Coordinates of C-alpha atoms in Angstrom, one line a residue:
Chain A
X1 CA 82.0 114.8 100.3
X2 CA 79.0 113.6 102.3
X3 CA 80.3 115.1 105.5
X4 CA 80.8 118.5 103.8
X5 CA 77.4 118.9 102.3
X6 CA 75.0 116.8 104.4
X7 CA 71.9 118.7 103.3
X8 CA 71.9 119.0 99.6
X9 CA 72.8 116.8 96.7
X10 CA 74.7 113.9 98.3
X11 CA 73.8 110.6 96.7
X12 CA 72.3 109.3 100.0
X13 CA 74.0 106.0 99.9
X14 CA 74.2 104.5 103.3
X15 CA 77.1 102.4 102.0
X16 CA 79.4 105.5 101.8
X17 CA 79.9 106.1 105.5
X18 CA 80.3 109.5 107.0
X19 CA 83.0 109.6 109.7
X20 CA 81.1 112.0 111.8
X21 CA 78.6 109.9 113.8
X22 CA 76.2 112.9 114.1
X23 CA 76.3 113.4 110.4
X24 CA 75.4 109.7 110.0
X25 CA 72.4 110.2 112.2
X26 CA 71.4 113.2 110.2
X27 CA 71.7 111.0 107.2
X28 CA 69.5 108.5 108.8
X29 CA 66.6 110.8 109.5
X30 CA 67.1 112.4 106.2
X31 CA 67.0 109.0 104.7
X32 CA 63.8 108.3 106.4
X33 CA 62.1 111.3 104.9
X34 CA 63.6 110.6 101.6
X35 CA 62.3 107.1 101.6
X36 CA 59.0 108.4 102.8
X37 CA 58.9 110.7 99.8
X38 CA 59.9 107.9 97.5
X39 CA 57.1 105.7 99.0
X40 CA 54.5 108.5 98.8
X41 CA 52.2 106.5 96.7
X42 CA 52.3 103.6 99.2
X43 CA 51.4 106.1 101.9
X44 CA 48.7 107.4 99.6
X45 CA 47.3 103.9 99.3
X46 CA 47.3 103.1 103.0
X47 CA 46.9 106.3 105.1
X48 CA 43.3 107.1 104.1
X49 CA 42.2 103.6 105.1
X50 CA 44.2 103.6 108.3
X51 CA 42.4 106.8 109.3
X52 CA 39.2 105.1 108.2
X53 CA 39.9 102.1 110.5
X54 CA 40.8 104.5 113.3
X55 CA 37.4 106.2 113.0
X56 CA 35.3 103.1 112.7
X57 CA 37.2 100.6 114.8
X58 CA 39.2 102.5 117.4
X59 CA 37.1 105.5 118.1
X60 CA 34.1 103.5 119.4
X61 CA 36.5 102.3 122.2
X62 CA 36.4 105.8 123.5
X63 CA 32.7 105.2 124.0
X64 CA 33.5 102.8 126.8
X65 CA 33.8 105.8 129.0
X66 CA 30.0 105.9 128.8
X67 CA 29.8 102.9 131.1
X68 CA 31.3 105.0 133.9
X69 CA 29.1 108.0 133.4
X70 CA 25.4 108.7 133.6
X71 CA 25.5 109.3 129.9
X72 CA 22.9 111.7 128.5
X73 CA 23.0 111.9 124.7
X74 CA 22.3 115.6 124.6
X75 CA 25.2 116.6 126.7
X76 CA 28.9 117.0 125.7
X77 CA 31.6 114.8 127.1
X78 CA 32.7 117.2 129.9
X79 CA 29.1 117.8 131.1
X80 CA 28.5 114.1 131.8
X81 CA 28.2 113.0 135.4
X82 CA 30.7 110.3 136.3
X83 CA 29.4 107.5 138.5
X84 CA 32.2 105.0 138.7
X85 CA 31.2 101.4 138.7
X86 CA 27.6 102.0 139.5
X87 CA 26.3 100.5 136.3
X88 CA 28.4 97.4 136.7
X89 CA 27.1 96.9 140.3
X90 CA 23.5 97.2 138.9
X91 CA 24.4 94.8 136.1
X92 CA 25.7 92.2 138.4
X93 CA 22.7 92.3 140.6
X94 CA 20.2 91.9 137.8
X95 CA 18.7 88.5 137.4
X96 CA 18.2 89.0 133.7
X97 CA 21.9 89.5 133.3
X98 CA 22.6 86.0 134.7
X99 CA 19.9 84.6 132.5
X100 CA 21.5 86.2 129.4
X101 CA 24.9 85.0 130.5
X102 CA 23.6 81.5 131.0
X103 CA 22.0 81.5 127.5
X104 CA 25.1 82.9 125.9
X105 CA 27.4 80.3 127.5
X106 CA 24.9 77.4 126.9
X107 CA 24.5 78.2 123.2
X108 CA 28.2 78.9 122.6
X109 CA 29.4 75.7 124.3
X110 CA 26.8 73.7 122.4
X111 CA 27.8 75.4 119.2
X112 CA 31.5 74.8 120.0
X113 CA 31.1 71.1 120.6
X114 CA 28.6 70.2 117.9
X115 CA 29.6 72.8 115.4
X116 CA 33.2 71.7 115.7
X117 CA 33.0 67.9 115.6
X118 CA 30.5 67.6 112.8
X119 CA 32.5 69.4 110.1
X120 CA 35.5 67.2 110.9
X121 CA 33.5 64.0 110.5
X122 CA 31.8 65.5 107.4
X123 CA 35.2 66.4 105.8
X124 CA 36.6 63.0 106.5
X125 CA 33.6 61.2 105.0
X126 CA 33.6 63.6 102.0
X127 CA 37.2 62.7 101.5
X128 CA 36.4 59.0 101.4
X129 CA 33.8 59.4 98.6
X130 CA 34.9 57.5 95.5
X131 CA 32.9 59.2 92.8
X132 CA 34.4 62.6 92.0
X133 CA 31.3 64.0 90.4
X134 CA 29.2 63.1 93.4
X135 CA 31.8 64.5 95.8
X136 CA 31.8 67.8 93.9
X137 CA 28.1 68.0 93.9
X138 CA 27.8 67.3 97.7
X139 CA 30.5 69.9 98.3
X140 CA 28.8 72.5 96.1
X141 CA 25.4 72.0 97.8
X142 CA 26.8 71.9 101.3
X143 CA 28.6 75.3 100.9
X144 CA 25.4 76.9 99.8
X145 CA 23.6 77.7 103.1
X146 CA 26.7 79.6 104.2
X147 CA 25.9 82.3 101.6
X148 CA 22.3 82.7 102.6
X149 CA 21.4 85.3 105.2
X150 CA 20.3 84.4 108.7
X151 CA 16.9 86.0 107.9
X152 CA 16.3 83.4 105.2
X153 CA 17.7 80.6 107.3
X154 CA 15.4 81.6 110.2
X155 CA 12.5 81.6 107.8
X156 CA 13.4 78.2 106.5
X157 CA 13.8 76.7 109.9
X158 CA 10.6 78.2 111.1
X159 CA 8.8 76.8 108.1
X160 CA 10.4 73.3 108.5
X161 CA 9.4 73.2 112.2
X162 CA 6.0 74.7 111.7
X163 CA 2.9 72.9 112.9
X164 CA 1.1 73.6 109.6
X165 CA 2.8 71.6 106.9
X166 CA 6.3 71.8 108.5
X167 CA 8.4 68.9 107.1
X168 CA 9.8 67.8 110.5
X169 CA 6.4 67.6 112.1
X170 CA 4.9 65.9 109.0
X171 CA 7.7 63.4 109.0
X172 CA 7.5 62.6 112.7
X173 CA 3.7 62.3 112.6
X174 CA 4.0 60.2 109.4
X175 CA 6.4 57.8 111.1
X176 CA 4.1 57.7 114.2
X177 CA 6.8 58.9 116.4
X178 CA 4.5 61.6 117.7
X179 CA 0.8 61.8 117.6
X180 CA 0.3 65.4 116.9
X181 CA 2.6 68.2 115.7
X182 CA 4.9 69.8 118.3
X183 CA 5.1 73.6 118.5
X184 CA 8.9 73.6 118.4
X185 CA 9.3 77.4 118.1
X186 CA 7.1 78.0 121.1
X187 CA 8.9 75.7 123.5
X188 CA 11.8 77.4 125.4
X189 CA 13.5 74.2 126.2
X190 CA 13.9 73.4 122.5
X191 CA 15.4 76.8 121.6
X192 CA 19.1 76.1 122.3
X193 CA 18.9 72.9 120.2
X194 CA 17.1 74.7 117.4
X195 CA 19.8 77.4 117.3
X196 CA 22.6 74.9 117.4
X197 CA 21.0 72.7 114.7
X198 CA 20.4 75.7 112.4
X199 CA 24.0 76.8 112.9
X200 CA 25.2 73.3 111.9
X201 CA 22.9 73.2 108.9
X202 CA 24.2 76.6 107.7
X203 CA 27.9 76.3 108.3
X204 CA 28.7 72.6 108.3
X205 CA 29.8 72.4 104.7
X206 CA 31.6 75.7 104.7
X207 CA 33.7 74.7 107.7
X208 CA 34.9 71.6 106.0
X209 CA 36.9 73.7 103.4
X210 CA 39.9 74.1 105.7
X211 CA 39.9 70.5 106.8
X212 CA 39.7 69.3 103.2
X213 CA 42.6 71.5 102.3
X214 CA 44.6 70.0 105.2
X215 CA 43.7 66.5 104.1
X216 CA 45.0 67.2 100.7
X217 CA 48.3 67.9 102.3
X218 CA 48.7 64.4 103.7
X219 CA 51.2 62.3 102.0
X220 CA 49.4 59.7 99.8
X221 CA 52.1 57.2 100.3
X222 CA 50.9 56.8 103.9
X223 CA 47.6 55.5 102.6
X224 CA 49.3 53.2 100.1
X225 CA 51.6 51.8 102.7
X226 CA 48.7 51.1 105.1
X227 CA 46.7 49.6 102.3
X228 CA 49.5 47.2 101.6
X229 CA 49.5 46.3 105.3
X230 CA 45.8 45.5 105.0
X231 CA 44.4 48.5 106.9
X232 CA 40.7 48.9 106.6
X233 CA 39.2 52.3 105.7
X234 CA 38.2 52.9 109.3
X235 CA 41.7 52.4 110.4
X236 CA 43.0 54.6 107.7
X237 CA 40.7 57.4 108.7
X238 CA 41.5 56.9 112.4
X239 CA 45.3 56.5 112.1
X240 CA 46.2 58.6 109.1
X241 CA 43.6 61.2 108.2
X242 CA 42.8 62.3 111.7
X243 CA 46.4 62.6 112.9
X244 CA 47.2 64.3 109.6
X245 CA 44.8 67.2 110.3
X246 CA 45.5 67.3 114.1
X247 CA 47.3 70.6 114.0
X248 CA 44.6 72.2 111.9
X249 CA 42.0 70.9 114.3
X250 CA 43.7 72.2 117.4
X251 CA 44.4 75.6 116.0
X252 CA 40.8 76.0 114.9
X253 CA 39.5 74.7 118.2
X254 CA 41.6 77.3 120.1
X255 CA 40.4 80.1 117.9
X256 CA 36.8 79.0 118.5
X257 CA 37.3 79.0 122.3
X258 CA 38.7 82.5 122.0
X259 CA 35.5 83.6 120.3
X260 CA 33.3 81.7 122.8
X261 CA 31.5 84.8 124.0
X262 CA 31.1 86.3 120.6
X263 CA 28.4 84.1 119.3
X264 CA 26.5 87.0 117.8
X265 CA 22.8 87.5 118.3
X266 CA 21.3 87.4 114.8
X267 CA 20.1 83.8 115.1
X268 CA 18.7 84.3 118.6
X269 CA 16.9 87.5 117.5
X270 CA 15.5 86.0 114.4
X271 CA 14.5 82.6 115.7
X272 CA 13.4 83.8 119.1
X273 CA 10.0 85.1 120.1
X274 CA 8.3 86.3 123.4
X275 CA 7.4 82.7 124.3
X276 CA 11.0 81.5 124.5
X277 CA 12.6 84.7 125.8
X278 CA 13.9 83.0 128.8
X279 CA 16.1 80.8 126.6
X280 CA 16.8 83.1 123.7
X281 CA 18.0 86.3 125.4
X282 CA 21.8 86.5 125.0
X283 CA 24.1 89.2 126.3
X284 CA 24.1 91.3 123.2
X285 CA 20.3 91.2 122.8
X286 CA 20.1 92.1 126.4
X287 CA 22.3 95.1 125.7
X288 CA 20.2 96.0 122.7
X289 CA 16.8 95.8 124.5
X290 CA 17.7 97.0 128.0
X291 CA 20.4 99.4 126.9
X292 CA 19.9 100.9 123.5
X293 CA 16.2 100.6 123.0
X294 CA 15.4 101.9 126.5
X295 CA 17.8 104.8 126.1
X296 CA 20.1 103.5 128.9
X297 CA 23.3 103.9 126.9
X298 CA 25.6 103.6 129.9
X299 CA 24.0 100.4 131.2
X300 CA 24.2 98.8 127.7
X301 CA 27.8 99.8 127.3
X302 CA 28.6 98.1 130.6
X303 CA 27.2 94.9 129.2
X304 CA 29.3 95.2 126.1
X305 CA 32.4 95.9 128.1
X306 CA 31.8 92.8 130.3
X307 CA 31.4 90.8 127.1
X308 CA 34.6 92.2 125.5
X309 CA 36.7 91.8 128.6
X310 CA 35.7 88.2 129.1
X311 CA 36.5 87.5 125.4
X312 CA 39.9 89.0 125.6
X313 CA 40.8 87.2 128.8
X314 CA 39.6 83.9 127.2
X315 CA 41.6 84.6 124.0
X316 CA 44.8 85.3 125.9
X317 CA 44.4 82.4 128.3
X318 CA 43.7 80.0 125.5
X319 CA 46.6 81.3 123.4
X320 CA 48.9 81.0 126.4
X321 CA 47.9 77.4 127.0
X322 CA 48.4 76.7 123.3
X323 CA 51.8 78.3 123.3
X324 CA 52.9 76.2 126.2
X325 CA 51.6 73.0 124.7
X326 CA 52.7 73.4 121.1
X327 CA 55.4 76.2 121.3
X328 CA 53.5 78.0 118.6
X329 CA 51.2 81.0 118.8
X330 CA 48.0 81.6 116.9
X331 CA 48.0 85.3 117.4
Chain B
X1 CA 46.4 52.3 90.7
X2 CA 43.1 50.5 90.2
X3 CA 44.5 47.1 90.8
X4 CA 45.6 47.5 94.5
X5 CA 42.3 49.2 95.2
X6 CA 40.3 46.3 93.8
X7 CA 42.6 43.9 95.7
X8 CA 41.9 45.6 98.9
X9 CA 38.2 46.2 98.5
X10 CA 37.1 44.0 101.3
X11 CA 33.5 43.6 102.2
X12 CA 33.9 46.0 105.1
X13 CA 35.1 48.6 102.6
X14 CA 32.1 48.1 100.4
X15 CA 29.7 48.4 103.2
X16 CA 31.5 51.6 104.2
X17 CA 31.1 53.0 100.7
X18 CA 27.4 52.3 100.6
X19 CA 26.8 53.8 104.1
X20 CA 28.9 56.8 103.2
X21 CA 26.9 57.5 100.0
X22 CA 23.6 57.1 101.9
X23 CA 24.9 59.6 104.6
X24 CA 26.0 62.1 102.0
X25 CA 22.7 61.8 100.1
X26 CA 20.9 62.5 103.4
X27 CA 23.1 65.7 103.8
X28 CA 22.0 66.6 100.2
X29 CA 18.3 66.2 101.0
X30 CA 18.5 68.0 104.3
X31 CA 20.3 70.9 102.7
X32 CA 18.2 71.2 99.5
X33 CA 14.7 70.3 100.7
X34 CA 13.9 73.5 102.6
X35 CA 14.9 75.6 99.5
X36 CA 12.9 73.4 97.1
X37 CA 9.9 73.3 99.5
X38 CA 9.9 77.1 99.8
X39 CA 10.2 77.4 96.0
X40 CA 7.3 75.1 95.4
X41 CA 5.1 77.0 97.8
X42 CA 6.0 80.3 96.3
X43 CA 4.9 79.0 92.9
X44 CA 1.7 77.5 94.2
X45 CA -1.7 79.2 94.4
X46 CA -2.1 80.7 97.8
X47 CA -5.6 79.3 98.5
X48 CA -4.4 75.8 97.5
X49 CA -1.3 76.1 99.7
X50 CA -3.4 76.5 102.8
X51 CA -4.7 73.0 102.3
X52 CA -1.1 71.9 103.1
X53 CA 0.8 68.9 101.7
X54 CA 3.1 70.8 99.2
X55 CA 6.5 69.2 99.1
X56 CA 8.8 70.1 96.3
X57 CA 6.4 70.3 93.4
X58 CA 3.8 73.0 93.1
X59 CA 0.2 71.6 92.9
X60 CA -1.5 74.6 91.3
X61 CA 1.2 76.5 89.5
X62 CA 1.1 80.3 89.4
X63 CA 3.2 83.4 89.4
X64 CA 0.5 85.3 91.2
X65 CA 2.4 85.5 94.5
X66 CA 5.3 87.2 92.8
X67 CA 3.1 89.6 91.0
X68 CA 1.5 90.5 94.3
X69 CA 4.7 91.1 96.3
X70 CA 6.2 93.3 93.5
X71 CA 3.2 95.6 93.8
X72 CA 4.4 96.4 97.3
X73 CA 6.4 99.6 97.2
X74 CA 8.6 98.7 100.1
X75 CA 9.9 95.6 98.3
X76 CA 10.9 97.5 95.2
X77 CA 12.7 100.2 97.3
X78 CA 14.3 97.5 99.3
X79 CA 15.5 95.7 96.2
X80 CA 16.9 98.9 94.8
X81 CA 18.7 99.8 98.0
X82 CA 20.1 96.2 98.4
X83 CA 21.5 96.3 94.9
X84 CA 22.9 99.7 95.4
X85 CA 24.6 98.9 98.7
X86 CA 25.9 95.6 97.2
X87 CA 27.5 97.3 94.2
X88 CA 28.9 100.3 96.0
X89 CA 30.0 98.4 99.1
X90 CA 31.8 95.8 97.1
X91 CA 33.7 98.4 94.9
X92 CA 34.8 100.4 97.9
X93 CA 35.7 97.3 99.9
X94 CA 37.8 95.9 97.0
X95 CA 39.7 99.2 96.5
X96 CA 40.6 99.5 100.2
X97 CA 41.5 95.9 100.8
X98 CA 43.6 95.5 97.6
X99 CA 45.5 98.8 98.2
X100 CA 46.2 98.0 101.9
X101 CA 47.2 94.5 100.9
X102 CA 49.6 95.8 98.4
X103 CA 51.4 98.2 100.8
X104 CA 51.7 95.3 103.3
X105 CA 53.1 93.0 100.6
X106 CA 56.0 95.5 100.0
X107 CA 58.8 94.4 102.2
X108 CA 60.5 97.8 101.9
X109 CA 57.4 99.8 103.0
X110 CA 58.3 101.8 106.1
X111 CA 54.9 101.8 107.8
X112 CA 54.3 98.1 107.1
X113 CA 54.7 96.8 110.6
X114 CA 52.5 99.5 112.0
X115 CA 49.8 99.1 109.4
X116 CA 49.8 95.4 109.9
X117 CA 49.4 95.6 113.7
X118 CA 46.9 98.4 113.5
X119 CA 44.7 96.3 111.3
X120 CA 45.0 93.0 113.1
X121 CA 43.9 94.7 116.4
X122 CA 40.6 95.6 114.7
X123 CA 39.9 91.9 114.3
X124 CA 39.9 91.3 118.0
X125 CA 38.7 94.6 119.6
X126 CA 35.3 96.1 119.1
X127 CA 33.7 98.9 120.9
X128 CA 30.3 97.2 121.1
X129 CA 26.9 98.0 119.9
X130 CA 26.1 101.2 121.8
X131 CA 29.4 103.1 121.5
X132 CA 29.2 102.4 117.7
X133 CA 25.6 103.6 117.7
X134 CA 26.6 106.8 119.5
X135 CA 29.5 107.3 117.1
X136 CA 27.3 106.9 114.1
X137 CA 24.9 109.4 115.6
X138 CA 27.7 111.9 116.1
X139 CA 28.9 111.4 112.5
X140 CA 25.4 111.9 111.2
X141 CA 25.1 108.4 109.7
X142 CA 21.8 107.5 111.3
X143 CA 19.1 107.7 108.7
X144 CA 21.5 107.8 105.9
X145 CA 22.3 105.3 103.1
X146 CA 26.1 105.7 103.8
X147 CA 25.7 103.8 107.1
X148 CA 25.6 100.7 104.9
X149 CA 28.8 101.5 103.1
X150 CA 31.2 103.5 105.3
X151 CA 31.7 101.3 108.4
X152 CA 32.6 98.2 106.4
X153 CA 35.1 99.7 104.0
X154 CA 38.2 98.4 105.8
X155 CA 38.2 94.7 106.7
X156 CA 41.4 93.2 108.1
X157 CA 40.4 89.7 107.1
X158 CA 40.1 90.7 103.4
X159 CA 43.4 92.5 103.5
X160 CA 45.1 89.4 104.9
X161 CA 43.7 87.1 102.3
X162 CA 44.7 89.4 99.4
X163 CA 48.1 90.1 100.9
X164 CA 48.9 86.4 101.2
X165 CA 48.0 86.0 97.6
X166 CA 50.3 88.9 96.6
X167 CA 53.1 87.4 98.7
X168 CA 53.0 84.5 96.3
X169 CA 53.7 86.6 93.2
X170 CA 57.3 86.9 92.0
X171 CA 58.8 90.1 93.4
X172 CA 61.1 90.4 90.4
X173 CA 58.1 91.5 88.3
X174 CA 57.9 94.7 90.4
X175 CA 61.6 95.3 90.5
X176 CA 62.0 95.2 86.8
X177 CA 59.1 97.5 86.3
X178 CA 60.6 99.8 88.8
X179 CA 63.9 99.9 86.9
X180 CA 61.9 100.9 83.9
X181 CA 60.8 103.9 85.9
X182 CA 57.3 102.8 86.9
X183 CA 56.0 104.3 90.1
X184 CA 54.2 102.4 92.8
X185 CA 50.7 103.4 91.6
X186 CA 51.5 102.2 88.1
X187 CA 53.0 98.9 89.4
X188 CA 49.9 98.4 91.5
X189 CA 47.3 99.0 88.8
X190 CA 49.2 97.7 85.8
X191 CA 51.0 94.7 87.2
X192 CA 49.7 93.5 90.5
X193 CA 46.0 94.0 90.2
X194 CA 45.6 92.1 86.9
X195 CA 47.5 89.1 88.5
X196 CA 45.2 89.2 91.5
X197 CA 42.0 88.5 89.7
X198 CA 41.2 85.2 91.3
X199 CA 41.7 86.5 94.9
X200 CA 39.8 89.7 94.0
X201 CA 36.9 87.6 92.8
X202 CA 36.9 85.7 96.1
X203 CA 36.9 88.9 98.1
X204 CA 34.3 90.5 95.8
X205 CA 32.0 87.5 96.5
X206 CA 32.5 87.8 100.3
X207 CA 31.9 91.5 100.2
X208 CA 28.8 91.3 98.0
X209 CA 27.3 88.5 100.0
X210 CA 27.9 90.3 103.2
X211 CA 26.2 93.5 101.9
X212 CA 23.3 91.6 100.3
X213 CA 22.6 89.7 103.5
X214 CA 22.8 92.5 106.0
X215 CA 19.7 93.4 107.8
X216 CA 20.7 94.4 111.3
X217 CA 22.1 97.8 110.2
X218 CA 18.9 98.7 108.5
X219 CA 17.0 97.6 111.6
X220 CA 19.1 99.5 114.0
X221 CA 20.1 102.7 112.2
X222 CA 17.4 103.1 109.5
X223 CA 14.4 101.3 110.9
X224 CA 12.3 104.4 110.9
X225 CA 13.4 105.5 107.4
X226 CA 11.2 103.5 105.0
X227 CA 13.0 105.0 102.0
X228 CA 16.3 103.3 103.1
X229 CA 14.9 99.9 103.6
X230 CA 16.6 96.8 102.3
X231 CA 15.3 93.5 100.9
X232 CA 16.6 91.5 103.9
X233 CA 14.9 93.9 106.3
X234 CA 11.6 93.6 104.5
X235 CA 11.8 89.9 104.6
X236 CA 12.7 90.0 108.3
X237 CA 9.7 92.2 109.0
X238 CA 7.3 89.9 107.2
X239 CA 8.7 86.8 108.8
X240 CA 8.6 88.3 112.3
X241 CA 5.2 89.9 112.0
X242 CA 3.5 86.6 111.4
X243 CA 5.6 84.3 113.5
X244 CA 4.1 82.0 116.0
X245 CA 3.7 83.5 119.4
X246 CA 4.0 87.0 118.2
X247 CA 7.2 89.0 117.5
X248 CA 9.7 89.4 120.2
X249 CA 11.9 92.2 119.0
X250 CA 9.9 93.9 116.2
X251 CA 9.1 97.4 117.1
X252 CA 7.6 98.8 113.9
X253 CA 6.0 95.9 112.1
X254 CA 5.2 97.5 108.8
X255 CA 3.0 94.6 108.0
X256 CA 3.1 93.8 104.3
X257 CA 0.7 90.9 104.8
X258 CA -2.1 93.2 106.0
X259 CA -1.8 95.2 102.8
X260 CA -2.2 92.2 100.6
X261 CA -5.4 90.5 101.4
X262 CA -5.5 88.4 98.2
X263 CA -2.8 86.0 99.2
X264 CA -1.9 84.4 102.5
X265 CA 1.1 85.5 104.5
X266 CA 2.6 82.1 104.0
X267 CA 2.8 82.6 100.3
X268 CA 4.1 86.1 100.7
X269 CA 6.9 84.9 103.0
X270 CA 8.0 82.2 100.7
X271 CA 8.0 84.3 97.6
X272 CA 10.1 87.0 99.2
X273 CA 12.5 84.4 100.6
X274 CA 13.0 83.2 97.0
X275 CA 13.5 86.7 95.7
X276 CA 16.1 87.3 98.4
X277 CA 17.9 84.0 97.8
X278 CA 18.0 83.7 94.0
X279 CA 20.7 86.3 93.3
X280 CA 23.1 84.4 95.5
X281 CA 22.2 81.1 93.8
X282 CA 22.9 82.6 90.5
X283 CA 26.4 84.0 91.1
X284 CA 27.5 81.3 93.5
X285 CA 28.4 78.3 91.2
X286 CA 30.5 80.6 89.0
X287 CA 32.6 81.7 91.9
X288 CA 33.0 78.5 93.8
X289 CA 36.4 77.6 92.6
X290 CA 37.6 81.0 93.6
X291 CA 36.3 81.2 97.2
X292 CA 37.6 77.7 98.1
X293 CA 41.1 78.8 97.3
X294 CA 40.5 82.2 99.0
X295 CA 39.3 80.6 102.2
X296 CA 42.3 78.3 102.3
X297 CA 44.7 81.2 101.8
X298 CA 43.1 83.2 104.6
X299 CA 43.1 80.2 106.9
X300 CA 46.8 79.5 106.4
X301 CA 47.7 83.1 107.2
X302 CA 45.4 83.7 110.1

């Protein structure tokens, strides 16, 4: 029956095979559209947002062509003058670029090392707390800064480090460690440390969530067995807790390396000032100031492209290494 | 359980416990002190604050600083815009993320693989600041309120979190509804969404906090449109305009401090900081149990 009337009212059951292979194919495409029709509400729920994502996430990639043009905002795409790699040549011969690159790498590596180790230690120590109420309270408080904007955090940090009634200076002077207040925010060589410390202050608690979840997954019998064997708390942490969250640690570490170049610019922009520019200028701020705000769109785009390309290379390299080592992929 | 613990509580263990509690208390102090300090200063008389020495208790209690800052028009407008963008952005973000997540959780959905890949790519690839700026200009989003809402509607991370929650729901629920003749929309709204309340609360929190805390979009796209200012941007302007060593990046320092001569910039800054932070402090404890599970879900998946 199916072979006779392939178009109309067949029951569209792939189980009742048509002998003619062509007819079967016809059935298949017909089946596709039929299923599509059946799933029309699913398409209705996803298509608008796919188009949305296309506009706001994919379309900007087209803008990368700007880096190879002498882009003038008033002109149409076909009227632009193409200049090849001119902007990249200019970029790579600009001292400020290398300064920005140095700052980006310095702060991201410091953030990676410190910002990665401290949450692990914090999570393990939290896990060792005996009093449940106290533990809860510490957790609740430590997650809090994550939800506060960088604007507020920058304000708090500036206030704490201020020379007029700043808590840090008051404390250091009070303990006679220093004789007079230090102008932390005006000293370039302090800037990287201030950014890293602020970042740790803001995200330390939040970053423990995943580790704490991983620790919950460790078999409690391991602890009991070791206790019977007389293992101290340090030994338990070192030989059971840490190895128990090893996979989580390595996956997160690799993901962090993949995002090494994407450290953002909010904190640098908000905490920085003209006095520390030499240490606070990161690549994205450089693109903002020497590209966008000076109307040099092409030059700024070249900076962004450099940043993205390095990020993607990093991500794939790291993922490749991880695959080799653990036979798993994180992407 | 208590017996073996007591049996094994060696002196080393006790020392460890004490040291640990001291360390954790230090973490508490370091985290909370800045907030309490700022709160105390914001509630202290401006002239008295200048003398210094305020820690966590106001010396000369007053609401004067708050009365002053709320007379500044920009702050009221910023507050209004911040509330508006938080509400609208959260609603739109929830709708898009939950709908996309539902289609991805349906194993029979034809475009599932495509949608999934399409979304994940957006997490790793970004056009960069200037191409996005040019696109927004072409779309007419510069100098418009919608620049706060539209770009952030679809977020792959939120979709992944909701989707992994939905994957945990029994599929039989949907199938029986389907046999009863319910269509996909009905299943989504009547069956799936009500079950997803915990994860939706998590995502709502993430979206709302993200919206409330944004300032850079105001700075970059609407910096010259005072009617579109946001609370975070106002705070940022005040903080930068009076920072040590002058402002590095501020272009149009619309200096609130210069308009309010009665109180010192210090008090203004602290009072606005509190106004900006308090809404988060209020909603945060209620949602804590949700976001922890939400984070864990997202981490497992991605």
